Short mmCIF file of C-alpha atoms in Angstrom, two decimals:
data_model
loop_
_atom_site.label_atom_id
_atom_site.label_comp_id
_atom_site.label_asym_id
_atom_site.label_seq_id
_atom_site.Cartn_x
_atom_site.Cartn_y
_atom_site.Cartn_z
CA MET A 1 82.83 25.41 168.84
CA THR A 2 79.43 23.76 167.48
CA ILE A 3 77.17 20.50 167.80
CA GLU A 4 78.51 19.80 164.04
CA ASP A 5 82.43 20.47 165.30
CA LEU A 6 81.71 18.20 167.78
CA LEU A 7 79.99 15.58 165.58
CA LYS A 8 82.86 15.69 162.71
CA GLN A 9 85.31 14.77 165.65
CA LYS A 10 83.27 11.96 166.87
CA ARG A 11 82.73 10.42 163.22
CA GLU A 12 86.75 10.85 163.01
CA LYS A 13 87.48 8.95 166.45
CA VAL A 14 84.89 6.27 165.23
CA THR A 15 86.22 5.63 162.08
CA ALA A 16 89.70 5.31 163.99
CA ALA A 17 88.23 2.57 166.11
CA ASN A 18 86.83 0.96 163.58
CA GLU A 19 89.81 0.63 161.50
CA ILE A 20 92.04 -0.81 164.59
CA ARG A 21 89.03 -3.48 164.88
CA ASP A 22 88.72 -4.19 161.11
CA ARG A 23 92.87 -4.77 161.16
CA VAL A 24 92.24 -7.18 164.20
CA TYR A 25 89.89 -9.27 162.76
CA LYS A 26 91.06 -9.21 158.95
CA ASP A 27 95.01 -9.62 159.49
CA GLN A 28 95.53 -10.77 163.20
CA SER A 29 92.54 -13.33 163.11
CA GLY A 30 91.08 -11.72 166.13
CA GLU A 31 93.76 -11.27 168.44
CA TRP A 32 94.41 -7.95 169.55
CA ARG A 33 98.12 -7.19 169.86
CA GLY A 34 100.56 -4.64 171.20
CA ASP A 35 98.97 -1.18 171.82
CA ASP A 36 95.58 -1.76 169.81
CA THR A 37 93.59 -2.39 173.01
CA ALA A 38 95.18 0.95 174.56
CA LYS A 39 94.26 2.70 171.44
CA PHE A 40 90.83 1.63 171.14
CA ASP A 41 89.84 2.24 174.76
CA ALA A 42 91.62 5.58 174.44
CA LEU A 43 89.51 6.49 171.46
CA MET A 44 86.16 5.00 172.80
CA THR A 45 86.75 7.24 176.11
CA ASP A 46 87.07 10.43 173.67
CA VAL A 47 83.87 9.34 171.94
CA GLU A 48 82.31 9.19 175.47
CA SER A 49 83.59 12.73 176.33
CA ILE A 50 82.29 14.35 172.90
CA SER A 51 79.10 12.52 173.64
CA GLN A 52 78.68 14.07 176.76
CA GLN A 53 79.72 17.62 175.44
CA VAL A 54 76.80 17.25 172.35
CA GLU A 55 74.33 16.19 175.15
CA ARG A 56 75.16 19.62 177.31
CA PHE A 57 75.16 21.60 173.71
CA ALA A 58 71.90 19.98 173.22
CA LYS A 59 71.10 20.86 176.28
CA LEU A 60 71.94 24.68 176.23
CA GLU A 61 70.26 25.14 172.95
CA ALA A 62 67.29 23.69 174.15
CA ALA A 63 66.95 26.39 177.08
CA GLU A 64 67.99 29.38 174.83
CA ARG A 65 64.43 28.64 172.85
CA SER A 66 62.74 28.20 175.79
CA LEU A 67 64.12 31.61 176.40
CA ASP A 68 63.22 32.96 173.14
CA ASP A 69 59.70 31.40 173.56
CA ALA A 70 59.05 33.01 176.73
CA GLU A 71 60.26 36.41 175.24
CA LYS A 72 57.38 36.21 172.61
CA PRO A 73 54.37 34.86 174.23
CA GLY A 74 51.58 36.31 172.07
CA GLU A 75 53.32 34.53 168.94
CA ARG A 76 53.19 31.04 170.65
CA ARG A 77 49.69 31.59 171.68
CA SER A 78 48.94 32.45 168.13
CA ASN A 79 50.51 29.12 166.75
CA PRO A 80 51.82 27.07 168.70
CA ASN A 81 52.31 23.98 166.52
CA GLU A 82 53.96 26.49 163.88
CA ASN A 83 56.65 27.25 166.53
CA GLN A 84 56.85 23.32 167.27
CA ARG A 85 57.44 22.02 163.75
CA HIS A 86 59.82 24.98 163.03
CA SER A 87 61.97 24.59 166.18
CA GLN A 88 61.90 20.69 165.15
CA SER A 89 63.00 21.19 161.47
CA GLN A 90 65.83 23.21 162.87
CA ARG A 91 67.15 20.66 165.05
CA ARG A 92 70.48 19.64 163.86
CA PRO A 93 71.41 16.14 162.78
CA GLY A 94 73.04 14.79 166.16
CA GLN A 95 69.44 15.43 167.75
CA VAL A 96 67.52 13.08 165.67
CA SER A 97 65.35 11.41 168.48
CA LYS A 98 63.97 7.44 168.44
CA GLU A 99 60.49 8.71 167.57
CA ASP A 100 61.68 10.59 164.86
CA ARG A 101 63.26 7.49 163.41
CA ALA A 102 60.17 5.48 164.13
CA LEU A 103 57.96 7.86 162.76
CA ALA A 104 59.87 8.36 159.65
CA MET A 105 60.08 4.42 158.77
CA HIS A 106 56.50 4.14 159.63
CA ALA A 107 55.73 6.99 156.45
CA TRP A 108 58.26 5.44 154.95
CA PHE A 109 56.42 1.65 154.87
CA ALA A 110 52.68 3.66 154.21
CA ALA A 111 53.95 5.61 151.57
CA GLY A 112 53.64 3.11 148.81
CA SER A 113 50.39 1.73 150.21
CA PRO A 114 47.16 2.87 148.00
CA ASP A 115 46.06 4.97 151.26
CA GLY A 116 49.16 6.27 152.05
CA GLU A 117 48.06 9.48 152.05
CA GLY A 118 45.63 9.02 154.56
CA ILE A 119 48.10 7.47 157.08
CA ILE A 120 50.76 9.88 156.82
CA SER A 121 50.41 12.66 158.99
CA GLU A 122 51.95 16.31 159.24
CA ARG A 123 54.00 14.81 161.92
CA HIS A 124 55.23 11.67 159.91
CA ARG A 125 56.26 13.97 157.31
CA ASP A 126 58.25 16.28 159.72
CA ALA A 127 60.15 13.16 161.30
CA ALA A 128 60.96 12.12 157.60
CA GLN A 129 62.50 15.30 157.26
CA ARG A 130 64.47 15.35 160.05
CA CYS A 131 65.53 12.33 159.06
CA GLY A 132 66.77 12.70 155.49
CA LEU A 133 64.55 10.35 154.44
CA ASN A 134 62.66 10.74 151.13
CA LEU A 135 59.58 8.84 151.33
CA GLY A 136 59.12 8.67 147.29
CA GLN A 137 62.20 6.30 146.99
CA LYS A 138 61.71 2.78 146.82
CA LYS A 139 64.43 1.06 148.14
CA LEU A 140 66.45 1.90 151.64
CA THR A 141 69.77 0.84 152.56
CA LEU A 142 69.67 -0.32 156.67
CA ARG A 143 72.97 -0.50 158.36
CA LEU A 144 73.68 -3.28 160.74
CA ALA A 145 75.15 -2.56 164.17
CA PRO A 146 79.38 -2.87 163.69
CA LEU A 147 79.21 -5.60 166.67
CA SER A 148 76.25 -7.91 166.27
CA LEU A 149 74.58 -9.29 169.09
CA SER A 150 76.22 -12.71 170.59
CA ARG A 151 75.91 -15.15 173.13
CA ASP A 152 76.53 -12.46 175.84
CA GLU A 153 73.23 -11.12 174.83
CA ILE A 154 71.15 -14.00 175.49
CA ASP A 155 70.40 -16.10 178.79
CA VAL A 156 71.85 -19.52 179.68
CA ARG A 157 68.35 -21.06 178.42
CA GLY A 158 69.10 -19.57 174.72
CA LYS A 159 66.50 -17.00 175.21
CA VAL A 160 67.25 -13.16 173.95
CA ASP A 161 67.67 -11.36 176.94
CA PRO A 162 65.56 -7.78 176.71
CA THR A 163 67.99 -6.35 179.58
CA LEU A 164 71.08 -7.48 177.64
CA VAL A 165 69.90 -6.14 174.44
CA ARG A 166 69.50 -2.78 175.75
CA ASP A 167 73.33 -2.94 176.90
CA TRP A 168 74.15 -3.93 173.76
CA GLU A 169 71.94 -0.74 172.41
CA GLN A 170 73.92 1.20 174.69
CA ARG A 171 77.23 0.22 173.87
CA LEU A 172 76.67 0.68 170.50
CA THR A 173 75.27 4.32 170.87
CA GLN A 174 78.41 5.54 172.34
CA VAL A 175 80.63 3.36 169.90
CA ASP A 176 79.12 4.92 166.70
CA VAL A 177 75.94 7.10 166.74
CA VAL A 178 75.39 8.73 163.35
CA SER A 179 72.33 10.49 162.13
CA PRO A 180 70.63 9.64 158.94
CA ASP A 181 71.96 10.90 155.73
CA LEU A 182 70.08 11.87 152.81
CA GLY A 183 71.00 8.64 150.79
CA GLY A 184 68.63 6.89 153.59
CA HIS A 185 71.45 5.19 155.70
CA TYR A 186 70.30 4.34 159.51
CA THR A 187 72.53 3.42 161.99
CA VAL A 188 71.58 0.73 164.86
CA PRO A 189 69.68 1.14 167.38
CA ASP A 190 66.91 1.98 165.58
CA GLU A 191 62.98 0.66 165.24
CA MET A 192 63.80 -1.90 162.69
CA MET A 193 67.24 -2.73 162.94
CA ARG A 194 67.29 -3.88 166.88
CA PRO A 195 64.46 -6.47 166.26
CA LEU A 196 65.73 -7.73 162.87
CA GLU A 197 69.21 -8.36 165.00
CA VAL A 198 66.95 -10.04 167.87
CA ALA A 199 65.57 -12.11 164.97
CA MET A 200 68.31 -13.10 163.43
CA LEU A 201 70.26 -14.23 166.75
CA ARG A 202 67.16 -16.00 168.19
CA PHE A 203 66.30 -18.37 165.08
CA GLY A 204 68.77 -20.95 165.16
CA GLY A 205 72.06 -22.03 167.17
CA MET A 206 74.66 -20.92 164.80
CA ARG A 207 74.81 -17.52 165.75
CA GLN A 208 74.95 -17.89 169.30
CA VAL A 209 77.83 -19.57 169.40
CA ALA A 210 79.94 -18.36 166.33
CA THR A 211 82.59 -15.56 165.95
CA ILE A 212 80.77 -12.84 164.24
CA ILE A 213 82.64 -10.85 161.33
CA ARG A 214 81.23 -7.40 160.35
CA THR A 215 82.59 -5.64 157.35
CA ALA A 216 81.52 -2.48 155.46
CA THR A 217 81.98 -4.10 152.21
CA GLY A 218 81.24 -7.55 150.61
CA ALA A 219 84.79 -7.90 149.08
CA GLU A 220 86.70 -10.80 149.81
CA LEU A 221 87.73 -11.49 153.00
CA PRO A 222 90.93 -13.57 153.39
CA THR A 223 91.47 -15.53 157.06
CA PRO A 224 95.14 -16.76 157.82
CA THR A 225 95.17 -20.03 159.04
CA ILE A 226 98.76 -21.63 160.63
CA ASN A 227 99.24 -25.27 161.31
CA ASP A 228 102.29 -25.72 163.47
CA THR A 229 101.45 -28.35 165.53
CA SER A 230 103.99 -30.89 164.11
CA ASN A 231 107.25 -28.72 164.65
CA ALA A 232 108.83 -28.06 168.04
CA GLY A 233 112.17 -26.80 169.03
CA ALA A 234 115.62 -28.53 169.39
CA LEU A 235 118.04 -28.79 171.80
CA LEU A 236 121.38 -27.31 170.18
CA GLY A 237 124.62 -28.42 170.75
CA GLU A 238 127.63 -25.94 171.47
CA GLY A 239 128.54 -24.43 167.75
CA LEU A 240 126.04 -26.41 165.83
CA GLU A 241 123.68 -24.88 163.72
CA HIS A 242 119.40 -25.86 163.86
CA THR A 243 117.54 -27.61 161.46
CA GLU A 244 114.97 -25.01 159.71
CA LEU A 245 111.32 -26.53 159.85
CA ASP A 246 108.33 -25.00 157.49
CA THR A 247 105.13 -23.61 159.12
CA GLU A 248 102.27 -24.66 157.00
CA PHE A 249 100.45 -20.84 156.13
CA SER A 250 97.23 -20.96 154.51
CA GLN A 251 93.83 -18.81 154.33
CA LEU A 252 90.42 -19.14 154.65
CA LEU A 253 88.36 -17.23 152.37
CA LEU A 254 84.98 -15.69 153.13
CA HIS A 255 82.67 -14.43 150.41
CA ALA A 256 79.18 -12.17 150.96
CA PHE A 257 76.41 -14.50 149.28
CA LYS A 258 73.04 -12.85 148.63
CA TYR A 259 70.16 -13.80 150.55
CA THR A 260 66.35 -12.13 150.39
CA SER A 261 63.70 -12.57 153.15
CA LYS A 262 61.13 -13.19 150.20
CA ARG A 263 58.20 -11.01 149.79
CA VAL A 264 56.41 -9.83 152.73
CA PRO A 265 52.75 -8.21 151.78
CA VAL A 266 51.05 -6.15 154.21
CA SER A 267 47.30 -4.64 153.87
CA VAL A 268 46.57 -0.91 154.25
CA GLU A 269 44.35 -2.01 157.20
CA TYR A 270 47.61 -3.73 159.07
CA LEU A 271 49.25 -0.31 158.40
CA GLN A 272 46.61 1.57 159.90
CA ASP A 273 46.01 -0.39 162.68
CA ASN A 274 49.56 -1.28 163.98
CA ALA A 275 51.14 2.22 163.66
CA ILE A 276 52.88 2.27 167.13
CA ASP A 277 54.81 -1.38 166.63
CA PHE A 278 54.67 -1.98 163.00
CA VAL A 279 58.39 -1.11 161.88
CA GLY A 280 59.46 -3.20 165.13
CA ARG A 281 57.09 -6.37 163.33
CA ILE A 282 58.45 -6.13 159.81
CA GLY A 283 61.78 -5.57 161.37
CA GLY A 284 61.29 -9.04 163.48
CA LEU A 285 59.74 -10.61 160.34
CA LEU A 286 62.59 -10.05 158.03
CA GLY A 287 65.23 -10.91 160.56
CA GLU A 288 63.21 -14.44 160.89
CA ARG A 289 63.64 -15.07 157.73
CA ILE A 290 67.23 -14.58 157.10
CA GLY A 291 68.10 -16.07 160.33
CA ARG A 292 66.37 -19.17 159.39
CA ILE A 293 67.45 -19.78 156.03
CA THR A 294 71.11 -18.39 156.81
CA ASN A 295 70.95 -20.61 160.00
CA THR A 296 70.27 -23.89 157.73
CA HIS A 297 73.49 -22.69 155.49
CA PHE A 298 75.62 -22.25 158.34
CA THR A 299 74.85 -25.74 159.59
CA THR A 300 74.77 -27.60 156.91
CA GLY A 301 75.48 -25.55 153.53
CA ASP A 302 78.15 -27.48 151.29
CA GLY A 303 80.05 -24.33 150.03
CA ASN A 304 78.63 -24.46 146.78
CA ALA A 305 77.94 -20.61 146.38
CA LYS A 306 76.88 -20.85 149.94
CA PRO A 307 78.14 -21.48 153.47
CA ASN A 308 80.60 -23.95 154.27
CA GLY A 309 78.29 -25.23 157.03
CA ILE A 310 80.17 -26.18 160.62
CA VAL A 311 78.60 -30.11 160.22
CA THR A 312 80.07 -30.25 156.71
CA ALA A 313 83.36 -28.64 157.69
CA ALA A 314 83.86 -30.69 161.15
CA THR A 315 85.56 -33.87 161.17
CA SER A 316 84.45 -36.88 162.32
CA SER A 317 85.43 -38.46 165.38
CA GLY A 318 85.69 -41.90 164.00
CA ILE A 319 82.91 -42.94 166.74
CA THR A 320 79.33 -44.18 165.69
CA THR A 321 76.46 -45.35 167.88
CA ALA A 322 75.34 -48.95 168.02
CA ALA A 323 71.72 -47.90 166.61
CA ASP A 324 69.83 -44.56 165.23
CA ASP A 325 67.83 -43.95 168.37
CA ALA A 326 70.82 -45.17 170.93
CA ILE A 327 73.89 -43.19 172.35
CA SER A 328 76.01 -44.44 175.23
CA TYR A 329 77.86 -42.78 177.96
CA ASP A 330 81.02 -44.21 176.60
CA ASN A 331 79.86 -42.55 173.07
CA VAL A 332 80.05 -39.26 174.58
CA ILE A 333 83.45 -39.46 176.42
CA ASP A 334 84.87 -40.82 173.50
CA LEU A 335 83.55 -37.74 171.66
CA LYS A 336 84.83 -35.41 173.73
CA HIS A 337 88.50 -36.89 174.17
CA SER A 338 88.71 -36.97 170.12
CA VAL A 339 88.97 -33.50 170.10
CA ASP A 340 92.65 -32.05 170.90
CA PRO A 341 92.93 -30.63 174.75
CA ALA A 342 93.21 -27.39 173.35
CA TYR A 343 90.18 -27.44 172.10
CA ARG A 344 88.43 -28.60 175.23
CA ASP A 345 88.55 -25.56 177.23
CA GLY A 346 85.40 -23.63 176.39
CA ALA A 347 84.04 -26.33 174.35
CA ARG A 348 80.18 -27.12 173.82
CA PHE A 349 77.89 -29.60 172.07
CA MET A 350 75.69 -28.97 169.56
CA LEU A 351 72.88 -31.07 168.79
CA ASN A 352 69.20 -31.01 168.19
CA ASP A 353 66.40 -31.71 170.34
CA THR A 354 65.81 -35.00 169.36
CA THR A 355 69.22 -36.28 170.14
CA LEU A 356 68.76 -34.26 173.43
CA LYS A 357 66.07 -36.49 174.63
CA ILE A 358 68.15 -39.42 174.28
CA LEU A 359 71.03 -38.24 175.94
CA LYS A 360 68.51 -36.99 178.99
CA LYS A 361 67.90 -40.69 179.58
CA ILE A 362 71.23 -41.66 180.10
CA LYS A 363 72.14 -42.46 183.56
CA VAL A 364 75.76 -43.04 184.90
CA PRO A 365 76.45 -45.42 187.82
CA GLN A 366 78.12 -43.73 190.32
CA PHE A 367 79.22 -46.09 192.48
CA SER A 368 79.62 -50.57 192.68
CA GLY A 369 76.10 -51.83 192.43
CA ASP A 370 74.08 -48.18 191.88
CA THR A 371 71.10 -49.61 189.85
CA ALA A 372 69.72 -46.10 189.52
CA GLY A 373 72.85 -43.82 188.49
CA GLN A 374 72.90 -40.21 187.83
CA PRO A 375 71.88 -38.16 184.51
CA LEU A 376 74.53 -37.55 182.18
CA TRP A 377 72.17 -34.62 181.40
CA ARG A 378 72.23 -31.96 184.44
CA ALA A 379 70.12 -28.86 184.66
CA GLY A 380 71.93 -25.93 185.82
CA MET A 381 70.62 -24.73 189.00
CA ALA A 382 71.58 -21.16 189.22
CA ALA A 383 70.41 -18.10 186.95
CA SER A 384 73.65 -18.22 185.60
CA GLU A 385 74.53 -21.85 185.15
CA PRO A 386 73.34 -23.56 181.86
CA ASP A 387 72.11 -27.26 181.60
CA SER A 388 75.08 -29.39 180.93
CA ILE A 389 75.65 -32.57 179.34
CA ASP A 390 78.83 -33.93 181.56
CA GLY A 391 79.51 -30.91 182.48
CA ASP A 392 79.94 -29.25 179.20
CA PRO A 393 77.13 -26.40 178.00
CA TYR A 394 74.95 -27.44 174.77
CA THR A 395 73.38 -25.70 172.29
CA ILE A 396 70.09 -26.84 170.33
CA ASN A 397 70.25 -26.32 166.64
CA GLN A 398 67.53 -28.57 164.68
CA GLN A 399 69.25 -28.29 161.67
CA VAL A 400 71.81 -30.71 162.88
CA ALA A 401 70.29 -34.12 162.01
CA SER A 402 69.18 -36.89 163.72
CA GLY A 403 68.54 -40.70 162.61
CA VAL A 404 69.97 -43.34 160.51
CA SER A 405 73.71 -42.36 159.96
CA ALA A 406 73.25 -38.31 160.50
CA LYS A 407 76.18 -36.53 162.25
CA ALA A 408 74.33 -35.90 165.16
CA MET A 409 76.51 -34.30 167.79
CA LEU A 410 79.19 -31.84 167.45
CA TYR A 411 81.50 -31.05 169.91
CA GLY A 412 84.86 -28.67 171.10
CA LEU A 413 85.20 -25.05 170.07
CA LEU A 414 81.62 -23.96 167.84
CA ASN A 415 83.55 -20.18 168.22
CA LYS A 416 86.20 -21.16 165.53
CA TYR A 417 83.03 -20.95 163.36
CA LEU A 418 83.26 -17.69 161.31
CA ILE A 419 80.50 -15.84 160.08
CA ARG A 420 80.52 -12.65 157.90
CA ASP A 421 77.95 -10.30 157.70
CA VAL A 422 78.29 -7.40 155.26
CA ARG A 423 76.70 -4.20 157.09
CA ASP A 424 74.72 -2.93 154.43
CA VAL A 425 71.35 -4.52 154.39
CA THR A 426 68.65 -3.44 151.51
CA LEU A 427 65.12 -3.22 151.81
CA VAL A 428 63.06 -2.85 149.11
CA ARG A 429 58.84 -1.44 148.70
CA LEU A 430 56.75 -2.91 146.15
CA ASP A 431 54.18 -0.33 145.61
CA GLU A 432 52.33 -1.59 142.21
CA ARG A 433 52.50 -5.19 142.11
CA TYR A 434 49.27 -5.65 144.82
CA ALA A 435 47.64 -2.20 144.59
CA GLU A 436 44.82 -3.44 143.49
CA LEU A 437 44.16 -5.90 146.54
CA GLY A 438 44.82 -2.50 148.95
CA VAL A 439 48.39 -4.48 149.85
CA VAL A 440 52.04 -2.93 149.67
CA ALA A 441 54.72 -5.71 149.70
CA PHE A 442 58.19 -5.52 151.03
CA LEU A 443 61.58 -7.39 150.78
CA ALA A 444 65.22 -7.27 152.36
CA PHE A 445 68.39 -8.38 150.91
CA SER A 446 71.28 -8.85 152.94
CA ARG A 447 74.64 -11.07 152.38
CA HIS A 448 76.63 -13.53 154.35
CA ASP A 449 79.19 -16.31 154.40
CA GLY A 450 80.36 -18.66 156.99
CA ASP A 451 82.94 -21.40 157.49
CA LEU A 452 85.07 -23.40 160.36
CA LEU A 453 88.20 -22.01 160.91
CA ASP A 454 90.49 -25.15 160.60
CA ALA A 455 94.22 -25.00 160.12
CA GLY A 456 94.79 -28.94 160.26
CA THR A 457 94.01 -29.36 164.16
CA HIS A 458 90.27 -30.33 164.03
CA PRO A 459 88.78 -28.09 166.50
CA VAL A 460 85.02 -29.45 166.05
CA LYS A 461 84.58 -33.57 165.58
CA TYR A 462 81.11 -34.96 165.15
CA LEU A 463 79.40 -38.39 166.60
CA THR A 464 77.48 -40.43 163.42
CA MET A 465 74.59 -42.14 164.51
CA GLY A 466 74.33 -45.98 163.51
CA THR A 467 71.70 -47.99 161.27
#
């Protein structure tokens, strides 16, 4: 048994687990049925066991190389760097390190700059070779994680928690570790995709509340919906037949609209002076740009060659405030109770910061004659307790409008909004466009869609500001 054999087994287990997950979210609307969970967990246990075996084999090989070096001291003293490069070049794919990936990606970025040869060292080239990365190719396909960062990886104040991000990386390491192939495909976590993921989550509120589905391809993704709310069983007399009732089946069709970060020009000097964290900074910048535009469309998109935003897809509560800068306590209560009780367990608000400021000024009398009252907005007093509006958590999303006649506040099960990501992100390097300026430019392309899963039962409703 070799490391290659173990990695082959691991890929087979991961592929089987991915098939179960894709079937659950594509064919079963995210519902784990029957023995889905048991099979998935068993595969993940096998993956973890194989990972431990790979680590043991790698340690054994390192010990064997150490013995070989000890038996040939003369050769090691005469040319230690050559022995080190030879040892590194013989690494198997499963032994590619985080440092290798960072060096390889930095070398690829620098390769297109006018002074690329002066930036890329032999160490960079060795790392690129181990990763199977061709520095001359001008386009890379990077792969997002099979499971995205979610609200579980941010703290109650809406900030990305570095500790939880590391936990997310560890889970992904156990689920899906595949070395870069000769075509330049990279898995997560790596030095660029982690900050890209974090940036997409941080910018805007939709990725913090939505259900995110990731697919390997951009084929249309149908999600079935069922509206059976008007049907009920019946009391049946002896010997009588029951009356058939039709269930309304429909489907939500998610596409894969193409987005671009636009060009990011980088000077040769910046490449030289920021060698250590350059890759992460670029990944974060690209993620911010894509995160901003997609959050806008996930919030207010009209569904015409773009995602159908949650504000667009939500249903009116029929509640309009008395003015464009005032919301009453009664307005908030009416909004909450306009949503079916089935959707109020786990519900939350979504609004922008201007609307939140209005709500923070609302005081609710607690007893007859109470002139001070208690604020409708409450600050969370414990680390795990979020701030709340009338006891329910909220998410700030600046793309939700405020002002005259605006759909200013949403309430309901916001995780009924589905975001679809295609896992492959294309990164392009433009070598010649700004060469005379000593600059090389980069841009990223990714594909996404989003819509509210509503079978006619309206899980999310909005309040309208007055005039």
